[in-house]
Amino acid sequence: MTKTYGLNWIEIARRSLAFIAFAWLASFFFLFFAKGAIAFNIETFFSGALLLILIAAGLWLLRDIFNLFWQYPRIDLQERGVTLITRDSELDWDWDEFTNWSGKLTYHKLYGVITLYISGACEFYSNDKPPLRIRGTFKDAPKLAGIIITQIMMTQLPKQIEAFHQGKTLEFGSVTLNKEGLYYRDTFIPFDDMTSVGMNRDYFFVHLKSQPKNPTRLDQWKMRMPELLLAVMHNLFHPSQ
């Protein structure tokens, strides 16, 4: 069964209104300069710089809006993987060919209620294809990114567990894991010394029998797919869950 995610027309409307606002402000400053000869001073310097910034910001927004209308990107989710469709191309990824993901979507709100705009993106990487980029211009973008991450993990987790039990080394960027233990840069943690794992926004935590009050912290920004590593290790510690 295929689920399609099209454009977020509300976000596109926000960006169009922002372009209109930038264009209006730029016009105001242009008319201010066009009135006649203006002496060069610090005020006119900063006013001119602001004018250039407004023009650049407006042109960037206009280019982004036109590109969305022209390409009309859509995301199709299928059982086997994901497809990005535009007017010019169609690109497919299977769930098991993704090697990493990064980034996040940030909602900027007025008084914590009204969304002004959505910044950032979630990017999904593979070895042989360009990254799949999920931005706020896709409908239900955070939900879409979460579904993609979940599907990748559901597909790759059983294969990772099987490879571990076959004695293979699992690669997660700066972290490798095998039956002997976990390797992180110059640090080695024996598998028998580990009791549980966890993570927050910045760190991956390994709780040890030898140091129950001081878990080892690993910088997850140097890792690949820390969420998948967390799921693998949790499964190894609690195979019935």
PDB file of N, CA, C and O in Angstrom, residues 49-90:
ATOM      1  N   ALA A  49      23.100  48.470   3.948  1.00  0.00           N
ATOM      2  CA  ALA A  49      23.374  47.054   4.223  1.00  0.00           C
ATOM      3  C   ALA A  49      22.075  46.300   4.482  1.00  0.00           C
ATOM      4  O   ALA A  49      21.886  45.172   4.003  1.00  0.00           O
ATOM      5  N   LEU A  50      21.166  46.929   5.237  1.00  0.00           N
ATOM      6  CA  LEU A  50      19.871  46.299   5.506  1.00  0.00           C
ATOM      7  C   LEU A  50      19.078  46.106   4.223  1.00  0.00           C
ATOM      8  O   LEU A  50      18.419  45.075   4.028  1.00  0.00           O
ATOM      9  N   LEU A  51      19.144  47.094   3.327  1.00  0.00           N
ATOM     10  CA  LEU A  51      18.458  46.977   2.044  1.00  0.00           C
ATOM     11  C   LEU A  51      18.967  45.777   1.259  1.00  0.00           C
ATOM     12  O   LEU A  51      18.167  44.983   0.716  1.00  0.00           O
ATOM     13  N   LEU A  52      20.280  45.601   1.199  1.00  0.00           N
ATOM     14  CA  LEU A  52      20.853  44.476   0.472  1.00  0.00           C
ATOM     15  C   LEU A  52      20.457  43.143   1.108  1.00  0.00           C
ATOM     16  O   LEU A  52      20.163  42.165   0.402  1.00  0.00           O
ATOM     17  N   ILE A  53      20.434  43.106   2.443  1.00  0.00           N
ATOM     18  CA  ILE A  53      20.031  41.872   3.139  1.00  0.00           C
ATOM     19  C   ILE A  53      18.581  41.542   2.825  1.00  0.00           C
ATOM     20  O   ILE A  53      18.228  40.380   2.563  1.00  0.00           O
ATOM     21  N   LEU A  54      17.711  42.548   2.842  1.00  0.00           N
ATOM     22  CA  LEU A  54      16.297  42.317   2.547  1.00  0.00           C
ATOM     23  C   LEU A  54      16.105  41.824   1.114  1.00  0.00           C
ATOM     24  O   LEU A  54      15.302  40.916   0.866  1.00  0.00           O
ATOM     25  N   ILE A  55      16.832  42.415   0.173  1.00  0.00           N
ATOM     26  CA  ILE A  55      16.729  41.984  -1.217  1.00  0.00           C
ATOM     27  C   ILE A  55      17.202  40.543  -1.374  1.00  0.00           C
ATOM     28  O   ILE A  55      16.543  39.721  -2.031  1.00  0.00           O
ATOM     29  N   ALA A  56      18.335  40.218  -0.739  1.00  0.00           N
ATOM     30  CA  ALA A  56      18.872  38.854  -0.836  1.00  0.00           C
ATOM     31  C   ALA A  56      17.914  37.850  -0.218  1.00  0.00           C
ATOM     32  O   ALA A  56      17.663  36.777  -0.783  1.00  0.00           O
ATOM     33  N   ALA A  57      17.365  38.194   0.958  1.00  0.00           N
ATOM     34  CA  ALA A  57      16.427  37.279   1.623  1.00  0.00           C
ATOM     35  C   ALA A  57      15.173  37.091   0.779  1.00  0.00           C
ATOM     36  O   ALA A  57      14.653  35.967   0.642  1.00  0.00           O
ATOM     37  N   GLY A  58      14.666  38.181   0.195  1.00  0.00           N
ATOM     38  CA  GLY A  58      13.478  38.077  -0.646  1.00  0.00           C
ATOM     39  C   GLY A  58      13.718  37.243  -1.881  1.00  0.00           C
ATOM     40  O   GLY A  58      12.875  36.414  -2.257  1.00  0.00           O
ATOM     41  N   LEU A  59      14.871  37.410  -2.527  1.00  0.00           N
ATOM     42  CA  LEU A  59      15.191  36.623  -3.720  1.00  0.00           C
ATOM     43  C   LEU A  59      15.352  35.151  -3.384  1.00  0.00           C
ATOM     44  O   LEU A  59      14.950  34.273  -4.157  1.00  0.00           O
ATOM     45  N   TRP A  60      15.953  34.868  -2.204  1.00  0.00           N
ATOM     46  CA  TRP A  60      16.113  33.465  -1.791  1.00  0.00           C
ATOM     47  C   TRP A  60      14.753  32.816  -1.577  1.00  0.00           C
ATOM     48  O   TRP A  60      14.516  31.683  -2.012  1.00  0.00           O
ATOM     49  N   LEU A  61      13.841  33.525  -0.908  1.00  0.00           N
ATOM     50  CA  LEU A  61      12.502  32.993  -0.694  1.00  0.00           C
ATOM     51  C   LEU A  61      11.764  32.808  -2.017  1.00  0.00           C
ATOM     52  O   LEU A  61      11.077  31.803  -2.221  1.00  0.00           O
ATOM     53  N   LEU A  62      11.909  33.793  -2.917  1.00  0.00           N
ATOM     54  CA  LEU A  62      11.228  33.697  -4.215  1.00  0.00           C
ATOM     55  C   LEU A  62      11.731  32.503  -5.006  1.00  0.00           C
ATOM     56  O   LEU A  62      10.932  31.763  -5.609  1.00  0.00           O
ATOM     57  N   ARG A  63      13.040  32.301  -5.005  1.00  0.00           N
ATOM     58  CA  ARG A  63      13.615  31.154  -5.711  1.00  0.00           C
ATOM     59  C   ARG A  63      13.094  29.844  -5.127  1.00  0.00           C
ATOM     60  O   ARG A  63      12.736  28.915  -5.854  1.00  0.00           O
ATOM     61  N   ASP A  64      13.028  29.758  -3.798  1.00  0.00           N
ATOM     62  CA  ASP A  64      12.549  28.547  -3.136  1.00  0.00           C
ATOM     63  C   ASP A  64      11.090  28.272  -3.495  1.00  0.00           C
ATOM     64  O   ASP A  64      10.711  27.131  -3.785  1.00  0.00           O
ATOM     65  N   ILE A  65      10.271  29.314  -3.494  1.00  0.00           N
ATOM     66  CA  ILE A  65       8.846  29.152  -3.799  1.00  0.00           C
ATOM     67  C   ILE A  65       8.651  28.716  -5.245  1.00  0.00           C
ATOM     68  O   ILE A  65       7.879  27.779  -5.535  1.00  0.00           O
ATOM     69  N   PHE A  66       9.348  29.365  -6.185  1.00  0.00           N
ATOM     70  CA  PHE A  66       9.218  28.991  -7.594  1.00  0.00           C
ATOM     71  C   PHE A  66       9.691  27.563  -7.834  1.00  0.00           C
ATOM     72  O   PHE A  66       9.100  26.821  -8.629  1.00  0.00           O
ATOM     73  N   ASN A  67      10.775  27.174  -7.149  1.00  0.00           N
ATOM     74  CA  ASN A  67      11.293  25.816  -7.315  1.00  0.00           C
ATOM     75  C   ASN A  67      10.284  24.781  -6.833  1.00  0.00           C
ATOM     76  O   ASN A  67      10.109  23.726  -7.460  1.00  0.00           O
ATOM     77  N   LEU A  68       9.597  25.072  -5.727  1.00  0.00           N
ATOM     78  CA  LEU A  68       8.577  24.148  -5.218  1.00  0.00           C
ATOM     79  C   LEU A  68       7.421  24.012  -6.208  1.00  0.00           C
ATOM     80  O   LEU A  68       6.942  22.902  -6.471  1.00  0.00           O
ATOM     81  N   PHE A  69       6.972  25.137  -6.751  1.00  0.00           N
ATOM     82  CA  PHE A  69       5.873  25.075  -7.717  1.00  0.00           C
ATOM     83  C   PHE A  69       6.294  24.350  -8.993  1.00  0.00           C
ATOM     84  O   PHE A  69       5.496  23.614  -9.593  1.00  0.00           O
ATOM     85  N   TRP A  70       7.530  24.567  -9.417  1.00  0.00           N
ATOM     86  CA  TRP A  70       7.975  23.960 -10.666  1.00  0.00           C
ATOM     87  C   TRP A  70       8.227  22.461 -10.499  1.00  0.00           C
ATOM     88  O   TRP A  70       7.787  21.659 -11.321  1.00  0.00           O
ATOM     89  N   GLN A  71       8.938  22.084  -9.453  1.00  0.00           N
ATOM     90  CA  GLN A  71       9.283  20.677  -9.264  1.00  0.00           C
ATOM     91  C   GLN A  71       8.124  19.857  -8.684  1.00  0.00           C
ATOM     92  O   GLN A  71       8.013  18.668  -8.948  1.00  0.00           O
ATOM     93  N   TYR A  72       7.278  20.490  -7.884  1.00  0.00           N
ATOM     94  CA  TYR A  72       6.135  19.834  -7.244  1.00  0.00           C
ATOM     95  C   TYR A  72       6.547  18.474  -6.656  1.00  0.00           C
ATOM     96  O   TYR A  72       6.061  17.417  -7.067  1.00  0.00           O
ATOM     97  N   PRO A  73       7.454  18.479  -5.654  1.00  0.00           N
ATOM     98  CA  PRO A  73       7.942  17.205  -5.105  1.00  0.00           C
ATOM     99  C   PRO A  73       6.887  16.483  -4.268  1.00  0.00           C
ATOM    100  O   PRO A  73       6.081  17.105  -3.572  1.00  0.00           O
ATOM    101  N   ARG A  74       6.895  15.155  -4.351  1.00  0.00           N
ATOM    102  CA  ARG A  74       6.043  14.288  -3.527  1.00  0.00           C
ATOM    103  C   ARG A  74       6.865  13.116  -3.028  1.00  0.00           C
ATOM    104  O   ARG A  74       7.822  12.685  -3.673  1.00  0.00           O
ATOM    105  N   ILE A  75       6.474  12.612  -1.863  1.00  0.00           N
ATOM    106  CA  ILE A  75       7.112  11.443  -1.272  1.00  0.00           C
ATOM    107  C   ILE A  75       6.112  10.301  -1.232  1.00  0.00           C
ATOM    108  O   ILE A  75       5.005  10.455  -0.702  1.00  0.00           O
ATOM    109  N   ASP A  76       6.486   9.169  -1.818  1.00  0.00           N
ATOM    110  CA  ASP A  76       5.666   7.955  -1.736  1.00  0.00           C
ATOM    111  C   ASP A  76       6.333   6.961  -0.790  1.00  0.00           C
ATOM    112  O   ASP A  76       7.518   6.633  -0.961  1.00  0.00           O
ATOM    113  N   LEU A  77       5.581   6.489   0.199  1.00  0.00           N
ATOM    114  CA  LEU A  77       6.062   5.444   1.101  1.00  0.00           C
ATOM    115  C   LEU A  77       5.427   4.126   0.704  1.00  0.00           C
ATOM    116  O   LEU A  77       4.200   4.022   0.613  1.00  0.00           O
ATOM    117  N   GLN A  78       6.274   3.128   0.444  1.00  0.00           N
ATOM    118  CA  GLN A  78       5.797   1.789   0.120  1.00  0.00           C
ATOM    119  C   GLN A  78       6.366   0.789   1.131  1.00  0.00           C
ATOM    120  O   GLN A  78       7.207   1.143   1.958  1.00  0.00           O
ATOM    121  N   GLU A  79       5.927  -0.429   1.030  1.00  0.00           N
ATOM    122  CA  GLU A  79       6.418  -1.456   1.947  1.00  0.00           C
ATOM    123  C   GLU A  79       7.915  -1.686   1.780  1.00  0.00           C
ATOM    124  O   GLU A  79       8.635  -1.915   2.753  1.00  0.00           O
ATOM    125  N   ARG A  80       8.408  -1.594   0.548  1.00  0.00           N
ATOM    126  CA  ARG A  80       9.823  -1.882   0.277  1.00  0.00           C
ATOM    127  C   ARG A  80      10.734  -0.688   0.514  1.00  0.00           C
ATOM    128  O   ARG A  80      11.927  -0.828   0.717  1.00  0.00           O
ATOM    129  N   GLY A  81      10.171   0.564   0.466  1.00  0.00           N
ATOM    130  CA  GLY A  81      11.030   1.723   0.598  1.00  0.00           C
ATOM    131  C   GLY A  81      10.303   3.021   0.322  1.00  0.00           C
ATOM    132  O   GLY A  81       9.082   3.129   0.497  1.00  0.00           O
ATOM    133  N   VAL A  82      11.048   4.026  -0.125  1.00  0.00           N
ATOM    134  CA  VAL A  82      10.515   5.372  -0.305  1.00  0.00           C
ATOM    135  C   VAL A  82      10.919   5.892  -1.685  1.00  0.00           C
ATOM    136  O   VAL A  82      11.987   5.569  -2.193  1.00  0.00           O
ATOM    137  N   THR A  83      10.042   6.716  -2.280  1.00  0.00           N
ATOM    138  CA  THR A  83      10.289   7.296  -3.598  1.00  0.00           C
ATOM    139  C   THR A  83      10.073   8.797  -3.548  1.00  0.00           C
ATOM    140  O   THR A  83       9.051   9.267  -3.020  1.00  0.00           O
ATOM    141  N   LEU A  84      11.034   9.556  -4.082  1.00  0.00           N
ATOM    142  CA  LEU A  84      10.891  10.997  -4.242  1.00  0.00           C
ATOM    143  C   LEU A  84      10.544  11.271  -5.705  1.00  0.00           C
ATOM    144  O   LEU A  84      11.299  10.913  -6.613  1.00  0.00           O
ATOM    145  N   ILE A  85       9.407  11.922  -5.932  1.00  0.00           N
ATOM    146  CA  ILE A  85       8.922  12.186  -7.284  1.00  0.00           C
ATOM    147  C   ILE A  85       8.872  13.694  -7.516  1.00  0.00           C
ATOM    148  O   ILE A  85       8.313  14.439  -6.701  1.00  0.00           O
ATOM    149  N   THR A  86       9.478  14.145  -8.600  1.00  0.00           N
ATOM    150  CA  THR A  86       9.368  15.542  -9.026  1.00  0.00           C
ATOM    151  C   THR A  86       8.960  15.542 -10.499  1.00  0.00           C
ATOM    152  O   THR A  86       8.823  14.482 -11.124  1.00  0.00           O
ATOM    153  N   ARG A  87       8.803  16.732 -11.067  1.00  0.00           N
ATOM    154  CA  ARG A  87       8.444  16.811 -12.483  1.00  0.00           C
ATOM    155  C   ARG A  87       9.560  16.278 -13.375  1.00  0.00           C
ATOM    156  O   ARG A  87       9.310  15.793 -14.477  1.00  0.00           O
ATOM    157  N   ASP A  88      10.800  16.369 -12.899  1.00  0.00           N
ATOM    158  CA  ASP A  88      11.944  15.994 -13.727  1.00  0.00           C
ATOM    159  C   ASP A  88      12.464  14.585 -13.483  1.00  0.00           C
ATOM    160  O   ASP A  88      13.150  14.015 -14.329  1.00  0.00           O
ATOM    161  N   SER A  89      12.188  14.013 -12.305  1.00  0.00           N
ATOM    162  CA  SER A  89      12.837  12.744 -11.973  1.00  0.00           C
ATOM    163  C   SER A  89      12.029  11.957 -10.956  1.00  0.00           C
ATOM    164  O   SER A  89      11.061  12.465 -10.366  1.00  0.00           O
ATOM    165  N   GLU A  90      12.470  10.732 -10.770  1.00  0.00           N
ATOM    166  CA  GLU A  90      11.894   9.835  -9.768  1.00  0.00           C
ATOM    167  C   GLU A  90      13.033   9.006  -9.193  1.00  0.00           C
ATOM    168  O   GLU A  90      13.743   8.336  -9.933  1.00  0.00           O
TER     169      GLU A  90
END
